[in-house]
Amino acid sequence: MVRRRWRKGLGILWICLGLLLLCASYTQLGDVVVDYAIWRWMVTFKRPIEQVDDYRVVVTKSTRRLDVYQDGQIVASYRVGLSSQGLAPRKTWEDRLTPEGVFLIASMQRQSVFGPRQMLLETTESALEDYLAQYGDAGRARLQTWENEHGPLDTIWETYDFNAAYPEHPMWHDILIHGGGSERDWTWGCIALDDADVVALFDLLHKSRHRGLGVPVEIRP
């Protein structure tokens, strides 16, 4: 079953890449199609994120700054807004805090409810650890039941599926870098930039080896 799914996934990817060749003379359209095709492939086949090392993002909560490093040098810096609930690190779905740690960018999205762009962070490892600390044996039982049916829960895509199966006991997720303004702390745990800045950040990270995917984002106190 897994092998058939992989073959189907590779088939879809090659079809998408073939379609992209038709858009080769239209750079902007080609970028949109490539980004969408990659996103659909990763979501459908629960692909893990591979870290890249050419770019790195550091968010410092205490100073409300997001710094972008390319090959070890700062190349951009932006003001950010954070959680409306304070600066403590996220531990549960309910607390709506901004987490701390190192997370990889899992998707680059050109549409968002909050501004013109958004970037989703892969938070599964930290969120799963916090989930088991919060719910103990009951949480482990839910996780075991889910994994017996679906396999290991180790990507953000499976976190969505797990939460759909247990809507009364969700795992925290959906931490985004998005627009909407940075003048105050107003989010439910996401990192908010001014709209012009999130477009600039998106375009900058899009130059990385995997078009923004896998760029590490370190969120510091």
PDB file of C-alpha atoms in Angstrom:
ATOM      1  CA  MET A   1       0.000   0.000   0.000  1.00  0.00           C
ATOM      2  CA  VAL A   2       2.800   2.381   0.940  1.00  0.00           C
ATOM      3  CA  ARG A   3       4.702   1.501  -2.234  1.00  0.00           C
ATOM      4  CA  ARG A   4       1.631   2.142  -4.407  1.00  0.00           C
ATOM      5  CA  ARG A   5       1.122   5.493  -2.688  1.00  0.00           C
ATOM      6  CA  TRP A   6       4.736   6.470  -3.321  1.00  0.00           C
ATOM      7  CA  ARG A   7       4.459   5.510  -7.002  1.00  0.00           C
ATOM      8  CA  LYS A   8       1.253   7.470  -7.349  1.00  0.00           C
ATOM      9  CA  GLY A   9       2.856  10.435  -5.605  1.00  0.00           C
ATOM     10  CA  LEU A  10       5.869  10.375  -7.902  1.00  0.00           C
ATOM     11  CA  GLY A  11       3.556  10.110 -10.895  1.00  0.00           C
ATOM     12  CA  ILE A  12       1.636  13.179  -9.814  1.00  0.00           C
ATOM     13  CA  LEU A  13       4.871  15.060  -9.216  1.00  0.00           C
ATOM     14  CA  TRP A  14       6.156  14.286 -12.714  1.00  0.00           C
ATOM     15  CA  ILE A  15       2.846  15.366 -14.227  1.00  0.00           C
ATOM     16  CA  CYS A  16       3.044  18.635 -12.309  1.00  0.00           C
ATOM     17  CA  LEU A  17       6.617  19.194 -13.422  1.00  0.00           C
ATOM     18  CA  GLY A  18       5.578  18.540 -17.003  1.00  0.00           C
ATOM     19  CA  LEU A  19       2.875  21.157 -16.743  1.00  0.00           C
ATOM     20  CA  LEU A  20       5.413  23.595 -15.385  1.00  0.00           C
ATOM     21  CA  LEU A  21       7.419  23.366 -18.579  1.00  0.00           C
ATOM     22  CA  LEU A  22       4.423  24.792 -20.402  1.00  0.00           C
ATOM     23  CA  CYS A  23       4.642  27.831 -18.119  1.00  0.00           C
ATOM     24  CA  ALA A  24       8.382  28.309 -18.563  1.00  0.00           C
ATOM     25  CA  SER A  25       7.995  31.561 -20.469  1.00  0.00           C
ATOM     26  CA  TYR A  26       5.740  32.988 -17.755  1.00  0.00           C
ATOM     27  CA  THR A  27       7.981  33.226 -14.703  1.00  0.00           C
ATOM     28  CA  GLN A  28       5.435  34.486 -12.183  1.00  0.00           C
ATOM     29  CA  LEU A  29       2.758  32.011 -13.282  1.00  0.00           C
ATOM     30  CA  GLY A  30       5.352  29.247 -13.250  1.00  0.00           C
ATOM     31  CA  ASP A  31       6.319  30.082  -9.668  1.00  0.00           C
ATOM     32  CA  VAL A  32       2.698  29.954  -8.555  1.00  0.00           C
ATOM     33  CA  VAL A  33       2.117  26.598 -10.239  1.00  0.00           C
ATOM     34  CA  VAL A  34       5.339  25.105  -8.846  1.00  0.00           C
ATOM     35  CA  ASP A  35       4.544  26.229  -5.302  1.00  0.00           C
ATOM     36  CA  TYR A  36       1.004  24.877  -5.504  1.00  0.00           C
ATOM     37  CA  ALA A  37       2.105  21.553  -7.005  1.00  0.00           C
ATOM     38  CA  ILE A  38       4.734  21.023  -4.316  1.00  0.00           C
ATOM     39  CA  TRP A  39       2.262  21.922  -1.570  1.00  0.00           C
ATOM     40  CA  ARG A  40      -0.412  19.538  -2.888  1.00  0.00           C
ATOM     41  CA  TRP A  41       2.110  16.713  -3.241  1.00  0.00           C
ATOM     42  CA  MET A  42       3.432  17.168   0.285  1.00  0.00           C
ATOM     43  CA  VAL A  43      -0.031  17.383   1.861  1.00  0.00           C
ATOM     44  CA  THR A  44      -1.454  14.435  -0.066  1.00  0.00           C
ATOM     45  CA  PHE A  45       1.469  12.102   0.622  1.00  0.00           C
ATOM     46  CA  LYS A  46       2.442  13.419   4.075  1.00  0.00           C
ATOM     47  CA  ARG A  47       5.965  14.305   3.031  1.00  0.00           C
ATOM     48  CA  PRO A  48       8.443  15.314   5.752  1.00  0.00           C
ATOM     49  CA  ILE A  49      10.374  18.568   5.544  1.00  0.00           C
ATOM     50  CA  GLU A  50      14.087  18.551   4.706  1.00  0.00           C
ATOM     51  CA  GLN A  51      16.131  21.289   6.383  1.00  0.00           C
ATOM     52  CA  VAL A  52      18.178  23.660   4.230  1.00  0.00           C
ATOM     53  CA  ASP A  53      21.225  25.591   5.405  1.00  0.00           C
ATOM     54  CA  ASP A  54      21.477  28.560   3.042  1.00  0.00           C
ATOM     55  CA  TYR A  55      18.915  30.681   4.915  1.00  0.00           C
ATOM     56  CA  ARG A  56      17.915  30.907   8.569  1.00  0.00           C
ATOM     57  CA  VAL A  57      15.316  32.987  10.406  1.00  0.00           C
ATOM     58  CA  VAL A  58      15.621  34.100  14.039  1.00  0.00           C
ATOM     59  CA  VAL A  59      12.627  35.558  15.876  1.00  0.00           C
ATOM     60  CA  THR A  60      13.414  37.234  19.206  1.00  0.00           C
ATOM     61  CA  LYS A  61      10.230  37.619  21.199  1.00  0.00           C
ATOM     62  CA  SER A  62      11.574  40.112  23.738  1.00  0.00           C
ATOM     63  CA  THR A  63      12.579  42.603  21.032  1.00  0.00           C
ATOM     64  CA  ARG A  64       9.759  41.776  18.578  1.00  0.00           C
ATOM     65  CA  ARG A  65      12.263  41.300  15.739  1.00  0.00           C
ATOM     66  CA  LEU A  66      12.597  38.780  12.935  1.00  0.00           C
ATOM     67  CA  ASP A  67      16.078  38.570  11.412  1.00  0.00           C
ATOM     68  CA  VAL A  68      16.950  36.711   8.218  1.00  0.00           C
ATOM     69  CA  TYR A  69      20.412  35.205   7.771  1.00  0.00           C
ATOM     70  CA  GLN A  70      21.867  34.124   4.450  1.00  0.00           C
ATOM     71  CA  ASP A  71      25.068  32.099   4.691  1.00  0.00           C
ATOM     72  CA  GLY A  72      25.567  33.397   8.241  1.00  0.00           C
ATOM     73  CA  GLN A  73      25.047  37.097   7.482  1.00  0.00           C
ATOM     74  CA  ILE A  74      21.966  39.173   8.382  1.00  0.00           C
ATOM     75  CA  VAL A  75      20.297  40.271   5.154  1.00  0.00           C
ATOM     76  CA  ALA A  76      16.936  41.544   6.447  1.00  0.00           C
ATOM     77  CA  SER A  77      15.196  42.472   9.692  1.00  0.00           C
ATOM     78  CA  TYR A  78      11.508  43.089  10.391  1.00  0.00           C
ATOM     79  CA  ARG A  79       9.318  44.104  13.327  1.00  0.00           C
ATOM     80  CA  VAL A  80       6.806  41.442  14.399  1.00  0.00           C
ATOM     81  CA  GLY A  81       3.679  41.111  16.474  1.00  0.00           C
ATOM     82  CA  LEU A  82       3.199  38.008  18.630  1.00  0.00           C
ATOM     83  CA  SER A  83       0.565  36.318  20.783  1.00  0.00           C
ATOM     84  CA  SER A  84      -1.979  38.504  22.531  1.00  0.00           C
ATOM     85  CA  GLN A  85      -1.585  36.241  25.579  1.00  0.00           C
ATOM     86  CA  GLY A  86       1.967  37.234  26.517  1.00  0.00           C
ATOM     87  CA  LEU A  87       5.529  36.039  25.923  1.00  0.00           C
ATOM     88  CA  ALA A  88       5.512  32.644  27.674  1.00  0.00           C
ATOM     89  CA  PRO A  89       6.207  29.634  25.396  1.00  0.00           C
ATOM     90  CA  ARG A  90       3.325  27.646  23.994  1.00  0.00           C
ATOM     91  CA  LYS A  91       2.431  24.377  25.721  1.00  0.00           C
ATOM     92  CA  THR A  92      -1.215  23.621  24.854  1.00  0.00           C
ATOM     93  CA  TRP A  93      -3.799  24.253  22.164  1.00  0.00           C
ATOM     94  CA  GLU A  94      -5.775  26.427  24.554  1.00  0.00           C
ATOM     95  CA  ASP A  95      -3.041  28.837  25.659  1.00  0.00           C
ATOM     96  CA  ARG A  96      -2.667  30.525  22.224  1.00  0.00           C
ATOM     97  CA  LEU A  97       0.942  31.493  22.971  1.00  0.00           C
ATOM     98  CA  THR A  98       3.823  31.792  20.518  1.00  0.00           C
ATOM     99  CA  PRO A  99       6.064  28.701  20.836  1.00  0.00           C
ATOM    100  CA  GLU A 100       9.831  28.674  21.298  1.00  0.00           C
ATOM    101  CA  GLY A 101      12.322  26.387  19.611  1.00  0.00           C
ATOM    102  CA  VAL A 102      13.540  25.641  16.103  1.00  0.00           C
ATOM    103  CA  PHE A 103      10.934  24.834  13.469  1.00  0.00           C
ATOM    104  CA  LEU A 104      11.194  24.313   9.711  1.00  0.00           C
ATOM    105  CA  ILE A 105       9.044  26.093   7.163  1.00  0.00           C
ATOM    106  CA  ALA A 106       6.607  23.461   5.892  1.00  0.00           C
ATOM    107  CA  SER A 107       4.740  25.452   3.247  1.00  0.00           C
ATOM    108  CA  MET A 108       4.950  28.751   1.386  1.00  0.00           C
ATOM    109  CA  GLN A 109       1.460  30.051   0.670  1.00  0.00           C
ATOM    110  CA  ARG A 110       0.590  32.985  -1.561  1.00  0.00           C
ATOM    111  CA  GLN A 111      -2.861  33.437  -0.042  1.00  0.00           C
ATOM    112  CA  SER A 112      -3.761  34.063   3.588  1.00  0.00           C
ATOM    113  CA  VAL A 113      -6.608  35.292   5.738  1.00  0.00           C
ATOM    114  CA  PHE A 114      -4.005  37.511   7.412  1.00  0.00           C
ATOM    115  CA  GLY A 115      -2.301  39.537   4.720  1.00  0.00           C
ATOM    116  CA  PRO A 116      -0.943  38.612   1.286  1.00  0.00           C
ATOM    117  CA  ARG A 117       1.392  35.715   2.216  1.00  0.00           C
ATOM    118  CA  GLN A 118       1.924  33.116   4.913  1.00  0.00           C
ATOM    119  CA  MET A 119       4.486  30.471   5.849  1.00  0.00           C
ATOM    120  CA  LEU A 120       3.490  27.424   7.914  1.00  0.00           C
ATOM    121  CA  LEU A 121       5.921  26.027  10.491  1.00  0.00           C
ATOM    122  CA  GLU A 122       6.497  22.310  11.136  1.00  0.00           C
ATOM    123  CA  THR A 123       5.842  22.074  14.882  1.00  0.00           C
ATOM    124  CA  THR A 124       4.896  18.412  15.289  1.00  0.00           C
ATOM    125  CA  GLU A 125       7.805  17.221  17.434  1.00  0.00           C
ATOM    126  CA  SER A 126       7.407  19.955  20.054  1.00  0.00           C
ATOM    127  CA  ALA A 127       3.614  19.859  19.960  1.00  0.00           C
ATOM    128  CA  LEU A 128       3.539  16.089  20.426  1.00  0.00           C
ATOM    129  CA  GLU A 129       5.848  16.309  23.443  1.00  0.00           C
ATOM    130  CA  ASP A 130       3.622  18.996  24.975  1.00  0.00           C
ATOM    131  CA  TYR A 131       0.482  16.992  24.183  1.00  0.00           C
ATOM    132  CA  LEU A 132       1.717  13.937  26.054  1.00  0.00           C
ATOM    133  CA  ALA A 133       2.803  16.103  28.993  1.00  0.00           C
ATOM    134  CA  GLN A 134      -0.655  17.678  29.103  1.00  0.00           C
ATOM    135  CA  TYR A 135      -2.793  14.546  28.738  1.00  0.00           C
ATOM    136  CA  GLY A 136      -0.553  11.799  30.121  1.00  0.00           C
ATOM    137  CA  ASP A 137      -1.811   8.231  29.724  1.00  0.00           C
ATOM    138  CA  ALA A 138      -5.028   9.347  28.024  1.00  0.00           C
ATOM    139  CA  GLY A 139      -3.016  11.257  25.433  1.00  0.00           C
ATOM    140  CA  ARG A 140      -0.697   8.297  24.858  1.00  0.00           C
ATOM    141  CA  ALA A 141      -3.719   6.037  24.379  1.00  0.00           C
ATOM    142  CA  ARG A 142      -5.206   8.377  21.773  1.00  0.00           C
ATOM    143  CA  LEU A 143      -1.874   8.622  19.983  1.00  0.00           C
ATOM    144  CA  GLN A 144      -1.385   4.842  20.012  1.00  0.00           C
ATOM    145  CA  THR A 145      -4.869   4.257  18.635  1.00  0.00           C
ATOM    146  CA  TRP A 146      -4.300   6.752  15.845  1.00  0.00           C
ATOM    147  CA  GLU A 147      -0.841   5.428  14.944  1.00  0.00           C
ATOM    148  CA  ASN A 148      -2.070   1.812  14.902  1.00  0.00           C
ATOM    149  CA  GLU A 149      -4.412   2.811  12.098  1.00  0.00           C
ATOM    150  CA  HIS A 150      -2.400   5.461  10.242  1.00  0.00           C
ATOM    151  CA  GLY A 151       1.277   4.951  11.076  1.00  0.00           C
ATOM    152  CA  PRO A 152       3.675   7.315  12.872  1.00  0.00           C
ATOM    153  CA  LEU A 153       2.485  10.837  13.575  1.00  0.00           C
ATOM    154  CA  ASP A 154       5.597  12.749  12.579  1.00  0.00           C
ATOM    155  CA  THR A 155       4.566  15.536  10.179  1.00  0.00           C
ATOM    156  CA  ILE A 156       2.369  18.605  10.408  1.00  0.00           C
ATOM    157  CA  TRP A 157       0.053  17.042   7.806  1.00  0.00           C
ATOM    158  CA  GLU A 158      -0.680  14.135  10.166  1.00  0.00           C
ATOM    159  CA  THR A 159      -1.231  16.563  13.029  1.00  0.00           C
ATOM    160  CA  TYR A 160      -4.185  17.965  11.097  1.00  0.00           C
ATOM    161  CA  ASP A 161      -5.555  14.433  10.639  1.00  0.00           C
ATOM    162  CA  PHE A 162      -5.053  13.589  14.320  1.00  0.00           C
ATOM    163  CA  ASN A 163      -6.894  16.722  15.418  1.00  0.00           C
ATOM    164  CA  ALA A 164      -9.749  15.905  13.051  1.00  0.00           C
ATOM    165  CA  ALA A 165     -10.026  12.515  14.773  1.00  0.00           C
ATOM    166  CA  TYR A 166      -9.897  14.040  18.279  1.00  0.00           C
ATOM    167  CA  PRO A 167     -11.480  17.503  18.015  1.00  0.00           C
ATOM    168  CA  GLU A 168     -12.142  17.625  21.772  1.00  0.00           C
ATOM    169  CA  HIS A 169      -8.437  17.125  22.551  1.00  0.00           C
ATOM    170  CA  PRO A 170      -6.440  18.841  19.782  1.00  0.00           C
ATOM    171  CA  MET A 171      -2.690  19.178  19.586  1.00  0.00           C
ATOM    172  CA  TRP A 172      -1.378  22.712  19.085  1.00  0.00           C
ATOM    173  CA  HIS A 173      -0.360  23.496  15.520  1.00  0.00           C
ATOM    174  CA  ASP A 174      -0.964  26.062  12.755  1.00  0.00           C
ATOM    175  CA  ILE A 175       1.850  28.401  13.766  1.00  0.00           C
ATOM    176  CA  LEU A 176       2.266  30.777  10.845  1.00  0.00           C
ATOM    177  CA  ILE A 177       4.379  33.698   9.770  1.00  0.00           C
ATOM    178  CA  HIS A 178       1.797  35.976   8.166  1.00  0.00           C
ATOM    179  CA  GLY A 179       0.805  39.578   7.557  1.00  0.00           C
ATOM    180  CA  GLY A 180      -1.858  41.705   9.166  1.00  0.00           C
ATOM    181  CA  GLY A 181       0.354  44.146  11.046  1.00  0.00           C
ATOM    182  CA  SER A 182       3.136  44.241  13.632  1.00  0.00           C
ATOM    183  CA  GLU A 183       2.218  47.305  15.655  1.00  0.00           C
ATOM    184  CA  ARG A 184       0.855  45.235  18.551  1.00  0.00           C
ATOM    185  CA  ASP A 185       0.700  41.662  19.885  1.00  0.00           C
ATOM    186  CA  TRP A 186      -2.608  40.324  18.597  1.00  0.00           C
ATOM    187  CA  THR A 187      -2.211  36.775  17.251  1.00  0.00           C
ATOM    188  CA  TRP A 188      -3.214  33.341  18.568  1.00  0.00           C
ATOM    189  CA  GLY A 189       0.434  32.270  18.606  1.00  0.00           C
ATOM    190  CA  CYS A 190       1.531  33.198  15.101  1.00  0.00           C
ATOM    191  CA  ILE A 191       4.194  35.701  14.060  1.00  0.00           C
ATOM    192  CA  ALA A 192       2.697  38.737  12.331  1.00  0.00           C
ATOM    193  CA  LEU A 193       4.489  41.166  10.034  1.00  0.00           C
ATOM    194  CA  ASP A 194       3.322  44.227   8.179  1.00  0.00           C
ATOM    195  CA  ASP A 195       1.898  43.206   4.804  1.00  0.00           C
ATOM    196  CA  ALA A 196       4.732  44.701   2.753  1.00  0.00           C
ATOM    197  CA  ASP A 197       7.272  42.992   5.004  1.00  0.00           C
ATOM    198  CA  VAL A 198       5.712  39.540   4.747  1.00  0.00           C
ATOM    199  CA  VAL A 199       5.813  39.799   0.942  1.00  0.00           C
ATOM    200  CA  ALA A 200       9.475  40.850   1.102  1.00  0.00           C
ATOM    201  CA  LEU A 201      10.254  37.983   3.496  1.00  0.00           C
ATOM    202  CA  PHE A 202       8.410  35.477   1.318  1.00  0.00           C
ATOM    203  CA  ASP A 203      10.274  36.601  -1.803  1.00  0.00           C
ATOM    204  CA  LEU A 204      13.620  36.488   0.012  1.00  0.00           C
ATOM    205  CA  LEU A 205      13.152  32.991   1.441  1.00  0.00           C
ATOM    206  CA  HIS A 206      11.768  31.800  -1.888  1.00  0.00           C
ATOM    207  CA  LYS A 207      15.332  32.132  -3.207  1.00  0.00           C
ATOM    208  CA  SER A 208      16.530  29.366  -0.876  1.00  0.00           C
ATOM    209  CA  ARG A 209      17.461  25.936  -2.149  1.00  0.00           C
ATOM    210  CA  HIS A 210      13.966  24.468  -1.743  1.00  0.00           C
ATOM    211  CA  ARG A 211      11.943  27.596  -2.506  1.00  0.00           C
ATOM    212  CA  GLY A 212      11.564  28.447   1.186  1.00  0.00           C
ATOM    213  CA  LEU A 213      10.710  24.952   2.395  1.00  0.00           C
ATOM    214  CA  GLY A 214      12.969  23.648   5.132  1.00  0.00           C
ATOM    215  CA  VAL A 215      14.313  27.041   6.182  1.00  0.00           C
ATOM    216  CA  PRO A 216      14.854  26.808   9.967  1.00  0.00           C
ATOM    217  CA  VAL A 217      13.000  29.367  12.069  1.00  0.00           C
ATOM    218  CA  GLU A 218      14.384  29.755  15.581  1.00  0.00           C
ATOM    219  CA  ILE A 219      11.983  31.435  18.011  1.00  0.00           C
ATOM    220  CA  ARG A 220      13.831  32.748  21.066  1.00  0.00           C
ATOM    221  CA  PRO A 221      12.477  34.216  24.332  1.00  0.00           C
TER     222      PRO A 221
END
